[in-house]
Tab-separated table of C-alpha atoms in Angstrom:
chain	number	residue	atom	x	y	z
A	1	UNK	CA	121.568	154.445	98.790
A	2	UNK	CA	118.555	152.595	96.685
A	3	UNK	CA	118.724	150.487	93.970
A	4	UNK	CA	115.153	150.419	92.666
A	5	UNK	CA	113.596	149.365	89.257
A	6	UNK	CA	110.694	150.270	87.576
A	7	UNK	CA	108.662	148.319	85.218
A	8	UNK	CA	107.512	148.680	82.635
A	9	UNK	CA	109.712	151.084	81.392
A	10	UNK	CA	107.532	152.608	78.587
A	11	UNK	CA	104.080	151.702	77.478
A	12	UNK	CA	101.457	152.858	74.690
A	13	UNK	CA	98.010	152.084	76.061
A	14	UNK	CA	94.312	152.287	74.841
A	15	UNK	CA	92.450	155.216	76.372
A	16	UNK	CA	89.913	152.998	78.558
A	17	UNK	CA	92.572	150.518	79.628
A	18	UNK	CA	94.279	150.212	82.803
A	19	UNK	CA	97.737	150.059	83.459
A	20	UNK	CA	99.784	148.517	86.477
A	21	UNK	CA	103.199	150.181	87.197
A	22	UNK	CA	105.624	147.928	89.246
A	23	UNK	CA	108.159	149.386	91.846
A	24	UNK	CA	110.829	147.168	93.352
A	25	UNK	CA	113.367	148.219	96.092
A	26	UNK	CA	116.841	146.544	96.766
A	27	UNK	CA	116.204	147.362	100.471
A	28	UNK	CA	113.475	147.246	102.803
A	29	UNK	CA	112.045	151.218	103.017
A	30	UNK	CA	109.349	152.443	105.160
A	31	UNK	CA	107.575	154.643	102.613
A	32	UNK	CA	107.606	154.783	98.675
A	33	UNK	CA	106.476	158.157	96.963
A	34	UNK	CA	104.870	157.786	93.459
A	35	UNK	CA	105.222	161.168	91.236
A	36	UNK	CA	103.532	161.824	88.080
A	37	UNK	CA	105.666	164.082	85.230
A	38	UNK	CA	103.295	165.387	82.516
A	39	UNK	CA	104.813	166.284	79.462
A	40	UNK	CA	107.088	169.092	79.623
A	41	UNK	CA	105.895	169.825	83.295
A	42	UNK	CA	107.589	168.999	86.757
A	43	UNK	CA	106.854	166.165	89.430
A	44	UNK	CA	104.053	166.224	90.839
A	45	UNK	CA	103.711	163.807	94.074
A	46	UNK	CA	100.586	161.459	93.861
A	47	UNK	CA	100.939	159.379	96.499
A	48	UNK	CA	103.063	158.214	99.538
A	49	UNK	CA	102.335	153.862	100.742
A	50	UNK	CA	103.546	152.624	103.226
A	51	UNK	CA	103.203	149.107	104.052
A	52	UNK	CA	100.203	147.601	105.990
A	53	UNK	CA	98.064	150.653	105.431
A	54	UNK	CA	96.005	152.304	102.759
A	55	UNK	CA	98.191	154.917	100.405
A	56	UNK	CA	97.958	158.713	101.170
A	57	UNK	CA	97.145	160.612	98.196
A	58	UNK	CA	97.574	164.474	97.501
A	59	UNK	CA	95.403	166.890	96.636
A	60	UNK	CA	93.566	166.066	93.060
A	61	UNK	CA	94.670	162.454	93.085
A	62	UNK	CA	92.263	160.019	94.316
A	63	UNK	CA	92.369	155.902	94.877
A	64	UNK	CA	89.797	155.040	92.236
A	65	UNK	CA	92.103	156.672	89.454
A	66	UNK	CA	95.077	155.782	91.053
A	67	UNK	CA	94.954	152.354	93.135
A	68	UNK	CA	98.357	151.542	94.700
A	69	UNK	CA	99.301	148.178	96.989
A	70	UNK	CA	102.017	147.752	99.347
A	71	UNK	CA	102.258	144.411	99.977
A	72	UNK	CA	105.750	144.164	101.526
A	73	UNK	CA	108.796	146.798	102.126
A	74	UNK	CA	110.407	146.121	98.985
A	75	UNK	CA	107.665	146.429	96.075
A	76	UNK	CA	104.675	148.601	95.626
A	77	UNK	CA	102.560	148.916	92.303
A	78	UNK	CA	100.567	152.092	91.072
A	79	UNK	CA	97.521	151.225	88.794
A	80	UNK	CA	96.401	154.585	86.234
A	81	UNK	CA	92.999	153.462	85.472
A	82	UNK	CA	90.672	154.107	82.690
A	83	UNK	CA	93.115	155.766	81.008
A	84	UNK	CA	92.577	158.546	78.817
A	85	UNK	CA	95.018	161.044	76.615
A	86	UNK	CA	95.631	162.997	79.878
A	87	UNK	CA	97.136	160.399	81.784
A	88	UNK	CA	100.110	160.082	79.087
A	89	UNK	CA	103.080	161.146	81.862
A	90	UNK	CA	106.398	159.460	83.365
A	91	UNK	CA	105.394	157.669	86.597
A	92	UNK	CA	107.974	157.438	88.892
A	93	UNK	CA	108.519	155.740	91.718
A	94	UNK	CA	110.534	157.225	94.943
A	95	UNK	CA	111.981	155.946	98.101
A	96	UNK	CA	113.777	158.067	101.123
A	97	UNK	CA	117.285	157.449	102.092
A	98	UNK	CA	117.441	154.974	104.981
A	99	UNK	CA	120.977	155.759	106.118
A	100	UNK	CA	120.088	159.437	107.156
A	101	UNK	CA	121.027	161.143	104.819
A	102	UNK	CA	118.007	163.138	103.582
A	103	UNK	CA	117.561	162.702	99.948
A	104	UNK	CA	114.975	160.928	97.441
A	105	UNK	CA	116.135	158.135	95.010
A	106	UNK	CA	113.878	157.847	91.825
A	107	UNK	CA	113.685	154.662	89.392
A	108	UNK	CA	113.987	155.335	86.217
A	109	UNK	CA	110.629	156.349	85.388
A	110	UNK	CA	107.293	154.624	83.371
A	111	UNK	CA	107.007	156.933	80.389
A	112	UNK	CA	103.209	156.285	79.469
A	113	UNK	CA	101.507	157.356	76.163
A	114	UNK	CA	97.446	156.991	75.868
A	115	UNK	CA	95.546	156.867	72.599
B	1	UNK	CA	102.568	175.756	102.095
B	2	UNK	CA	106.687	174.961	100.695
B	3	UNK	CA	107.224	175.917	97.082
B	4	UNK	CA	109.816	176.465	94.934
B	5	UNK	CA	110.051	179.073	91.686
B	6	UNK	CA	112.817	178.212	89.366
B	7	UNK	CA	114.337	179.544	86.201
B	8	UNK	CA	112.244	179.101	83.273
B	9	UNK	CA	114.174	177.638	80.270
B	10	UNK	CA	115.337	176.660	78.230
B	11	UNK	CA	118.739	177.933	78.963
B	12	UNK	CA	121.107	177.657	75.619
B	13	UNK	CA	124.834	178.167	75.773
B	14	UNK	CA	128.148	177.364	74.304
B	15	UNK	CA	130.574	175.087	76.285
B	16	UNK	CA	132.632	176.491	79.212
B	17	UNK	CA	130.524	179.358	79.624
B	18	UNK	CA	129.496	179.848	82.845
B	19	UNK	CA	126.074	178.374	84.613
B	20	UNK	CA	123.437	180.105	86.556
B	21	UNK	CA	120.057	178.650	87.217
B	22	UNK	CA	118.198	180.470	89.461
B	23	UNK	CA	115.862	179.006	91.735
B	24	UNK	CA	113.907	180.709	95.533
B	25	UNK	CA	111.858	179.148	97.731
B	26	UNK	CA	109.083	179.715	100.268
B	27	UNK	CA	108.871	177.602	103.241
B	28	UNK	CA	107.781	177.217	106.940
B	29	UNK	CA	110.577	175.739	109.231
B	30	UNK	CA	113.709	175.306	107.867
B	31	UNK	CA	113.446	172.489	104.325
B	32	UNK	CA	116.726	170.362	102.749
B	33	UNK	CA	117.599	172.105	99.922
B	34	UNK	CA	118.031	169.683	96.625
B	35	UNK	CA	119.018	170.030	92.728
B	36	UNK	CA	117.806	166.554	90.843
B	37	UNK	CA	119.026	166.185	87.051
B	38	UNK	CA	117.328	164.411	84.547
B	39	UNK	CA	119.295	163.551	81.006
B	40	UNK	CA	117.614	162.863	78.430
B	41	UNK	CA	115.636	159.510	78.513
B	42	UNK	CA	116.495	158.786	81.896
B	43	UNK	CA	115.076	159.234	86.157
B	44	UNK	CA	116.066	161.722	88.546
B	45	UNK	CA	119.374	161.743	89.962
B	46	UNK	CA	120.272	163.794	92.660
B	47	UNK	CA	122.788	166.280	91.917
B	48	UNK	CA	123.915	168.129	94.765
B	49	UNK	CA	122.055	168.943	98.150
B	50	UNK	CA	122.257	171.201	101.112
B	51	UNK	CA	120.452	170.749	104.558
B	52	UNK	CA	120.982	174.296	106.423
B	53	UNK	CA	121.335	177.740	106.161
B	54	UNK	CA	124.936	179.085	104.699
B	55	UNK	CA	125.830	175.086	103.623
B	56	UNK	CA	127.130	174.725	99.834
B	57	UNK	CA	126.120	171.562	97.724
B	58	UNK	CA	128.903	170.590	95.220
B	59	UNK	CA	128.638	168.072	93.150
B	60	UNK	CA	130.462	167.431	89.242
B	61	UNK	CA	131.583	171.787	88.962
B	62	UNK	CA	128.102	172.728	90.087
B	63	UNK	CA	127.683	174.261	93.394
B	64	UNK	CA	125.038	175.770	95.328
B	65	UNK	CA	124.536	177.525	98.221
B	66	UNK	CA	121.649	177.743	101.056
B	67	UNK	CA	121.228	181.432	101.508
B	68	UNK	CA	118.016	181.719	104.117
B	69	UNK	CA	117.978	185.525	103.450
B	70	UNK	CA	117.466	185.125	100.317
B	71	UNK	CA	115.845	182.358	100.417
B	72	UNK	CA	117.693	181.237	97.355
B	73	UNK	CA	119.434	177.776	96.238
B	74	UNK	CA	120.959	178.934	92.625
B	75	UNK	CA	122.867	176.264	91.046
B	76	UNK	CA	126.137	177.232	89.148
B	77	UNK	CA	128.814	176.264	87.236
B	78	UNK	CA	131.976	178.197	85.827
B	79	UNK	CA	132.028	176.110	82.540
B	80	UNK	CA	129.450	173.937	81.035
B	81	UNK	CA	130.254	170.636	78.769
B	82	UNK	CA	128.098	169.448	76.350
B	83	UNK	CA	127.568	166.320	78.248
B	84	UNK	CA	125.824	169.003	80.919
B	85	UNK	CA	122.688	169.511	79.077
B	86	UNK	CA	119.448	167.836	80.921
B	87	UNK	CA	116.558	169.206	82.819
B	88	UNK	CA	117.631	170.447	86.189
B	89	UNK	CA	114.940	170.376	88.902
B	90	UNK	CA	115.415	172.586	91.877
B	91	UNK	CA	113.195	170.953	95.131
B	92	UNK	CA	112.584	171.399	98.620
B	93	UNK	CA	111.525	169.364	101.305
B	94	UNK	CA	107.373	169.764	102.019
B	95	UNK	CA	106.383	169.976	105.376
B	96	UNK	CA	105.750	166.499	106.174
B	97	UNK	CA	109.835	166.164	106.008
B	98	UNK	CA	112.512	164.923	103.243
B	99	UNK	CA	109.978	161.573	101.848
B	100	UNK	CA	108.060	164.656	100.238
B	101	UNK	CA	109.633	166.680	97.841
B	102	UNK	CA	108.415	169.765	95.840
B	103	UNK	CA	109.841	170.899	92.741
B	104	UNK	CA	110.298	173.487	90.641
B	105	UNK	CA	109.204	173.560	87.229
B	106	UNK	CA	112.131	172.456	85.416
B	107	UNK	CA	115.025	173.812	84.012
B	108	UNK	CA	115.977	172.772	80.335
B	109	UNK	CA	119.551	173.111	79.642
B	110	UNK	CA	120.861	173.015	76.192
B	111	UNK	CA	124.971	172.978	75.804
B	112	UNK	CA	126.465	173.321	71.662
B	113	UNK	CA	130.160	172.967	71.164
């Protein structure tokens, strides 16, 4: 299993500020998954970063919006930038199961609200 | 591509009735299974999982049950608490393998003495 926190834990932003999400692991992992959960909607994945290489993002996400590092195996950090109302979501951050046995572990969450 | 159509809720009942949250999936090659709960103010955790056709996740009452002919993972339990009610989140692996998941929609779940 994964141990991993997330901070902040909530936030209440200007709309043309940026934000910086933390991520921290309490085990090295290969990839961390960032999801975005808009209100009253499922997950939606954004990105997957792996360490040593540029993030991966999905369809209708893109790096300028959504800048992530990966500096080591244990810690990543998702930027929302230029935020505007639209953006208010949980952020959460995701890492696979290292010991085989096929399942996701989720912090708890970044619940974001832009005015 | 993988997807997943769940239940819409919310879903409102009075404790120890009996759970059923339906949830079917499309998918190329053969996905893990998962249901992920989320209480109120708090992450995902996963609830209860299955990785291959006929296998039954169990976890706290609720069970569910790979059926590939149905293509079906409908979560159930024969009596609900109070303490039950969350969101429940039926997902599948995507096609890159478990690190991606896709999810359903969401399932709120509302429990009154």
């Amino acid at each position: 299993s994964a141990v991993i926190s997330q901070k902040p834990s909530r936030d209440i932003c200007q709309r043309g500020t940026s934000l910086t999400i933390q991520c921290q692991v309490d085990s090295q992992v290969t990839m961390m998954f960032w999801y975005r959960q808009q209100p009253g909607q499922s997950l939606t994945l954004i990105a997957t970063a792996n360490q040593g290489s540029e993030a991966t993002y999905e369809s209708g996400f893109v790096i300028d919006k959504f800048p992530i590092s990966r500096p080591n195996l244990t810690f990543s950090t998702l930027t929302v930038s230029n935020m505007s109302p639209e953006d208010s979501s949980i952020y959460l951050c995701s890492v696979d199961d290292t010991g085989g046995l096929a399942e996701a572990f989720f912090g708890q969450g970044t619940r974001l609200t832009v005015v | 591509g993988n997807s997943v159509t769940q239940m819409e809720g919310p879903v409102t009942l009075s404790e120890e009735a009996f759970l059923t949250i339906n949830c079917t999936y499309t998918a190329t090659g053969y996905p893990s299974l998962f249901w992920y709960v989320q209480y109120p103010g708090e992450g995902l955790q996963l609830l209860l999982k299955a990785t291959k056709a006929d296998d039954k996740g169990s976890n706290k009452g609720f069970e569910a049950t790979y059926r590939k002919e149905t293509t079906s993972f409908h979560l159930e339990k024969g009596s609900v608490q109070v303490s039950d009610s969350a969101v429940y989140f039926c997902a599948l692996t995507g096609s890159g393998g478990y690190n991606k998941l896709i999810f359903g929609a969401g399932t709120r779940l509302a429990v009154h003495p």
